[in-house]
């Protein structure tokens, strides 16, 4: 391989991704191995890659590549979600651009255009994921409206209906006036909005002199007295025409005189009662609440309780209908402004105030959500939620981090019936068929529906049946995802579902814990009496360095493909994971990707260094200590990394790998063993033992790195440095190294040696000495460390001319402490006693603070009762070391004072 000056990611990425695909490394079929299965959270078919996708899919790819390298049959199923509302909106927009109105099309005509759009744009995001290195089994790619997937959804609907868990009825729903459909709670985005609070005066009916004659609003007496009107504060004056009552708290002494009375609605003069309910908060607003059952969920429930009439004054597009009596046909927001003027002219508007409150917006169309009573299909959730809650509470399904268990419990214990119908054409059409008399039957096909219908009326023909126009909520179909991708709904005992299900890990966002995760657990139990996955790894929200959620509207979200182009896929993957602890928001900064790219080049430079060595068989091995140490340190790091992965601490696992490579291997090991530079020599000579050990270490490092940095590692894996490779001998399927023995004493002693070298370098820096100037070093060993053993390392890395063991302090020398041992460098420069004393005092102050914190921990009864013995031992060792260092510092300070 011709070695480039720096790593060139574009060349490696295209080459190796194609190679992996060509040789079917991502492909999985059932066999005798242990399966490891992940199903992708299917991105919307309308979507393009954003930072959240980058994080989520990087984590999944790390997990799947690691499982593959552990010898498991790794299966990562990709796919997309049909996203009813978003896709239909995209298609409607496309049609408008062509001069076509959806209203002028039949359902079948519209669906032809929808499929045309899907085929053209629907696969974009999956192609983008390939740029990231996602090692999905692309032959398994599924779409939630594939024929078999849709059939599974219909089967599930029919199954639940037969169980009595699906019903049809009029309920309050979230209505999107632009999409003209109900939407789920998840599809409602709450935003703080600046509004006006309108204080409206409702005349008390008994105060009117002659109701039969005084019907004009100008005749009402709106004097500022609570005896003849009540004042109600509302942000929605356009809905007063739908008011069914005014409600006050029965304990509110201000309104005792109004109990049993009635008021008139301004502008339309309809009489409504004053009702009593402790639901009303006395100290909020005026203490009076207008009750509009058709246009507010809480008002609806209050209306049901008090048997109030329901008056819906809004059309599906949120314009006022005939029941409003005034401003018929006006948009709700236009009507708001006009009614405010009419109320003011009539003297019925006491005042307005600026007011900030949260408003629901449709995630797909950004229209303000309208609470609306509508005939919809619902799924009974309480019965279904109980076993789904138990899976999590019993630990069969682990939520990572565990803090989300309480959130999940709260949702599932307070679950409401789920509105599963959508007033759209794109999606799985509800399999309910209406008879001419208004009755309906539910069946998988129209032919099966006819059999049921003829049991009601034998004269009916298939043409007499009309299928429900609505489609099912997208979440209803995606709730089947881990089962349906393996055809486990239609064929519940097939080989694939039995092999791959339950899946292992699900990686998703906390905001869809209830809307998607819970529903998959529900479906898994309902259809298979099994959990759908073992673990749910919940990622955080990707935010910018100011803490703002990344979004196109804020302009603070980089294009992931631009980042890959700039820093390479490996650099971006590392950058994402460096700052992504599970369940906590990721404060993304592009500098992390730059750091990832720099890490790739560090590895590349280490490779170039080793590549520049040549073996001299005449050289005797001289790096046994360094080799033994790195082998031990590698095994220690491997143990830590394994533990991090077991706890799903992926960010920590990457950081442990990063430090192993950058610090231990590059900064220390290679510096310990590299040949002395010889000018004019193309390749530096090294003994065979060191050379072979170093290459073996580097190969193992590539394996550990591969899940995080697949392209760079595969590129280096195939270099001639590691010998000739077979066609299928690739890093992607190399077996991860097994944990070996850890020499804890050697590791600890090398840590002290590293401190010695760093402090020698610090002396050079502070005294402005040349790195090339060899210095003498004396050691007063208070520990059991044999410094003769480490003399070659200290001499090489510290450029020490001689290392002398002494039993007394060396007067007039520059001193420092490493571990509990004392070191002295004698220079021709006089020691500044004042400056040295100040340095030692500063070090003493630090050690006293450190010792105080250790003593506090050891003096804490709770810590001592709960901590593991090995942790307590570590703390006691810290205390002993600190006390030993303090004694040495005190002696050195005393010597300087004399």
mmCIF file with all atom_site columns, N, CA, C and O in Angstrom, residues 619-635:
data_model
loop_
_atom_site.group_PDB
_atom_site.id
_atom_site.type_symbol
_atom_site.label_atom_id
_atom_site.label_alt_id
_atom_site.label_comp_id
_atom_site.label_asym_id
_atom_site.label_entity_id
_atom_site.label_seq_id
_atom_site.pdbx_PDB_ins_code
_atom_site.Cartn_x
_atom_site.Cartn_y
_atom_site.Cartn_z
_atom_site.occupancy
_atom_site.B_iso_or_equiv
_atom_site.pdbx_formal_charge
_atom_site.auth_seq_id
_atom_site.auth_comp_id
_atom_site.auth_asym_id
_atom_site.auth_atom_id
_atom_site.pdbx_PDB_model_num
ATOM 1  N N  . UNK A 1 619 ? 19.691 -7.815 16.235 1.00 0.00 ? 619 UNK A N  1
ATOM 2  C CA . UNK A 1 619 ? 19.368 -7.058 17.446 1.00 0.00 ? 619 UNK A CA 1
ATOM 3  C C  . UNK A 1 619 ? 18.732 -7.972 18.474 1.00 0.00 ? 619 UNK A C  1
ATOM 4  O O  . UNK A 1 619 ? 17.853 -8.777 18.154 1.00 0.00 ? 619 UNK A O  1
ATOM 5  N N  . UNK A 1 620 ? 19.179 -7.844 19.736 1.00 0.00 ? 620 UNK A N  1
ATOM 6  C CA . UNK A 1 620 ? 18.597 -8.634 20.809 1.00 0.00 ? 620 UNK A CA 1
ATOM 7  C C  . UNK A 1 620 ? 17.337 -7.950 21.341 1.00 0.00 ? 620 UNK A C  1
ATOM 8  O O  . UNK A 1 620 ? 17.261 -6.726 21.356 1.00 0.00 ? 620 UNK A O  1
ATOM 9  N N  . UNK A 1 621 ? 16.360 -8.724 21.783 1.00 0.00 ? 621 UNK A N  1
ATOM 10 C CA . UNK A 1 621 ? 15.153 -8.125 22.366 1.00 0.00 ? 621 UNK A CA 1
ATOM 11 C C  . UNK A 1 621 ? 15.520 -7.248 23.559 1.00 0.00 ? 621 UNK A C  1
ATOM 12 O O  . UNK A 1 621 ? 16.347 -7.657 24.399 1.00 0.00 ? 621 UNK A O  1
ATOM 13 N N  . UNK A 1 622 ? 14.935 -6.071 23.618 1.00 0.00 ? 622 UNK A N  1
ATOM 14 C CA . UNK A 1 622 ? 15.265 -5.171 24.728 1.00 0.00 ? 622 UNK A CA 1
ATOM 15 C C  . UNK A 1 622 ? 14.055 -4.437 25.280 1.00 0.00 ? 622 UNK A C  1
ATOM 16 O O  . UNK A 1 622 ? 14.214 -3.489 26.055 1.00 0.00 ? 622 UNK A O  1
ATOM 17 N N  . UNK A 1 623 ? 12.862 -4.878 24.865 1.00 0.00 ? 623 UNK A N  1
ATOM 18 C CA . UNK A 1 623 ? 11.657 -4.160 25.295 1.00 0.00 ? 623 UNK A CA 1
ATOM 19 C C  . UNK A 1 623 ? 10.673 -5.063 26.014 1.00 0.00 ? 623 UNK A C  1
ATOM 20 O O  . UNK A 1 623 ? 9.458  -4.872 25.941 1.00 0.00 ? 623 UNK A O  1
ATOM 21 N N  . UNK A 1 624 ? 11.205 -6.066 26.715 1.00 0.00 ? 624 UNK A N  1
ATOM 22 C CA . UNK A 1 624 ? 10.318 -7.031 27.370 1.00 0.00 ? 624 UNK A CA 1
ATOM 23 C C  . UNK A 1 624 ? 9.352  -6.370 28.343 1.00 0.00 ? 624 UNK A C  1
ATOM 24 O O  . UNK A 1 624 ? 8.175  -6.742 28.429 1.00 0.00 ? 624 UNK A O  1
ATOM 25 N N  . UNK A 1 625 ? 9.847  -5.390 29.102 1.00 0.00 ? 625 UNK A N  1
ATOM 26 C CA . UNK A 1 625 ? 9.001  -4.718 30.099 1.00 0.00 ? 625 UNK A CA 1
ATOM 27 C C  . UNK A 1 625 ? 7.879  -3.951 29.412 1.00 0.00 ? 625 UNK A C  1
ATOM 28 O O  . UNK A 1 625 ? 6.703  -4.040 29.811 1.00 0.00 ? 625 UNK A O  1
ATOM 29 N N  . UNK A 1 626 ? 8.223  -3.212 28.367 1.00 0.00 ? 626 UNK A N  1
ATOM 30 C CA . UNK A 1 626 ? 7.217  -2.424 27.646 1.00 0.00 ? 626 UNK A CA 1
ATOM 31 C C  . UNK A 1 626 ? 6.166  -3.339 27.027 1.00 0.00 ? 626 UNK A C  1
ATOM 32 O O  . UNK A 1 626 ? 4.959  -3.052 27.085 1.00 0.00 ? 626 UNK A O  1
ATOM 33 N N  . UNK A 1 627 ? 6.605  -4.434 26.450 1.00 0.00 ? 627 UNK A N  1
ATOM 34 C CA . UNK A 1 627 ? 5.675  -5.381 25.814 1.00 0.00 ? 627 UNK A CA 1
ATOM 35 C C  . UNK A 1 627 ? 4.758  -6.001 26.862 1.00 0.00 ? 627 UNK A C  1
ATOM 36 O O  . UNK A 1 627 ? 3.537  -6.089 26.672 1.00 0.00 ? 627 UNK A O  1
ATOM 37 N N  . UNK A 1 628 ? 5.348  -6.436 27.960 1.00 0.00 ? 628 UNK A N  1
ATOM 38 C CA . UNK A 1 628 ? 4.543  -7.053 29.027 1.00 0.00 ? 628 UNK A CA 1
ATOM 39 C C  . UNK A 1 628 ? 3.538  -6.047 29.584 1.00 0.00 ? 628 UNK A C  1
ATOM 40 O O  . UNK A 1 628 ? 2.389  -6.389 29.873 1.00 0.00 ? 628 UNK A O  1
ATOM 41 N N  . UNK A 1 629 ? 3.997  -4.786 29.743 1.00 0.00 ? 629 UNK A N  1
ATOM 42 C CA . UNK A 1 629 ? 3.087  -3.760 30.272 1.00 0.00 ? 629 UNK A CA 1
ATOM 43 C C  . UNK A 1 629 ? 1.919  -3.503 29.311 1.00 0.00 ? 629 UNK A C  1
ATOM 44 O O  . UNK A 1 629 ? 0.765  -3.485 29.734 1.00 0.00 ? 629 UNK A O  1
ATOM 45 N N  . UNK A 1 630 ? 2.203  -3.320 28.028 1.00 0.00 ? 630 UNK A N  1
ATOM 46 C CA . UNK A 1 630 ? 1.097  -2.985 27.125 1.00 0.00 ? 630 UNK A CA 1
ATOM 47 C C  . UNK A 1 630 ? 0.117  -4.140 26.995 1.00 0.00 ? 630 UNK A C  1
ATOM 48 O O  . UNK A 1 630 ? -1.096 -3.934 26.909 1.00 0.00 ? 630 UNK A O  1
ATOM 49 N N  . UNK A 1 631 ? 0.638  -5.363 27.007 1.00 0.00 ? 631 UNK A N  1
ATOM 50 C CA . UNK A 1 631 ? -0.272 -6.511 26.965 1.00 0.00 ? 631 UNK A CA 1
ATOM 51 C C  . UNK A 1 631 ? -1.201 -6.496 28.170 1.00 0.00 ? 631 UNK A C  1
ATOM 52 O O  . UNK A 1 631 ? -2.411 -6.715 28.053 1.00 0.00 ? 631 UNK A O  1
ATOM 53 N N  . UNK A 1 632 ? -0.647 -6.200 29.342 1.00 0.00 ? 632 UNK A N  1
ATOM 54 C CA . UNK A 1 632 ? -1.455 -6.128 30.560 1.00 0.00 ? 632 UNK A CA 1
ATOM 55 C C  . UNK A 1 632 ? -2.425 -4.949 30.504 1.00 0.00 ? 632 UNK A C  1
ATOM 56 O O  . UNK A 1 632 ? -3.601 -5.073 30.860 1.00 0.00 ? 632 UNK A O  1
ATOM 57 N N  . UNK A 1 633 ? -1.920 -3.825 30.052 1.00 0.00 ? 633 UNK A N  1
ATOM 58 C CA . UNK A 1 633 ? -2.766 -2.612 29.963 1.00 0.00 ? 633 UNK A CA 1
ATOM 59 C C  . UNK A 1 633 ? -3.881 -2.817 28.937 1.00 0.00 ? 633 UNK A C  1
ATOM 60 O O  . UNK A 1 633 ? -5.016 -2.381 29.153 1.00 0.00 ? 633 UNK A O  1
ATOM 61 N N  . UNK A 1 634 ? -3.601 -3.495 27.835 1.00 0.00 ? 634 UNK A N  1
ATOM 62 C CA . UNK A 1 634 ? -4.616 -3.786 26.824 1.00 0.00 ? 634 UNK A CA 1
ATOM 63 C C  . UNK A 1 634 ? -5.706 -4.664 27.429 1.00 0.00 ? 634 UNK A C  1
ATOM 64 O O  . UNK A 1 634 ? -6.901 -4.416 27.224 1.00 0.00 ? 634 UNK A O  1
ATOM 65 N N  . UNK A 1 635 ? -5.313 -5.663 28.184 1.00 0.00 ? 635 UNK A N  1
ATOM 66 C CA . UNK A 1 635 ? -6.299 -6.557 28.802 1.00 0.00 ? 635 UNK A CA 1
ATOM 67 C C  . UNK A 1 635 ? -7.144 -5.821 29.836 1.00 0.00 ? 635 UNK A C  1
ATOM 68 O O  . UNK A 1 635 ? -8.333 -6.089 29.978 1.00 0.00 ? 635 UNK A O  1
#
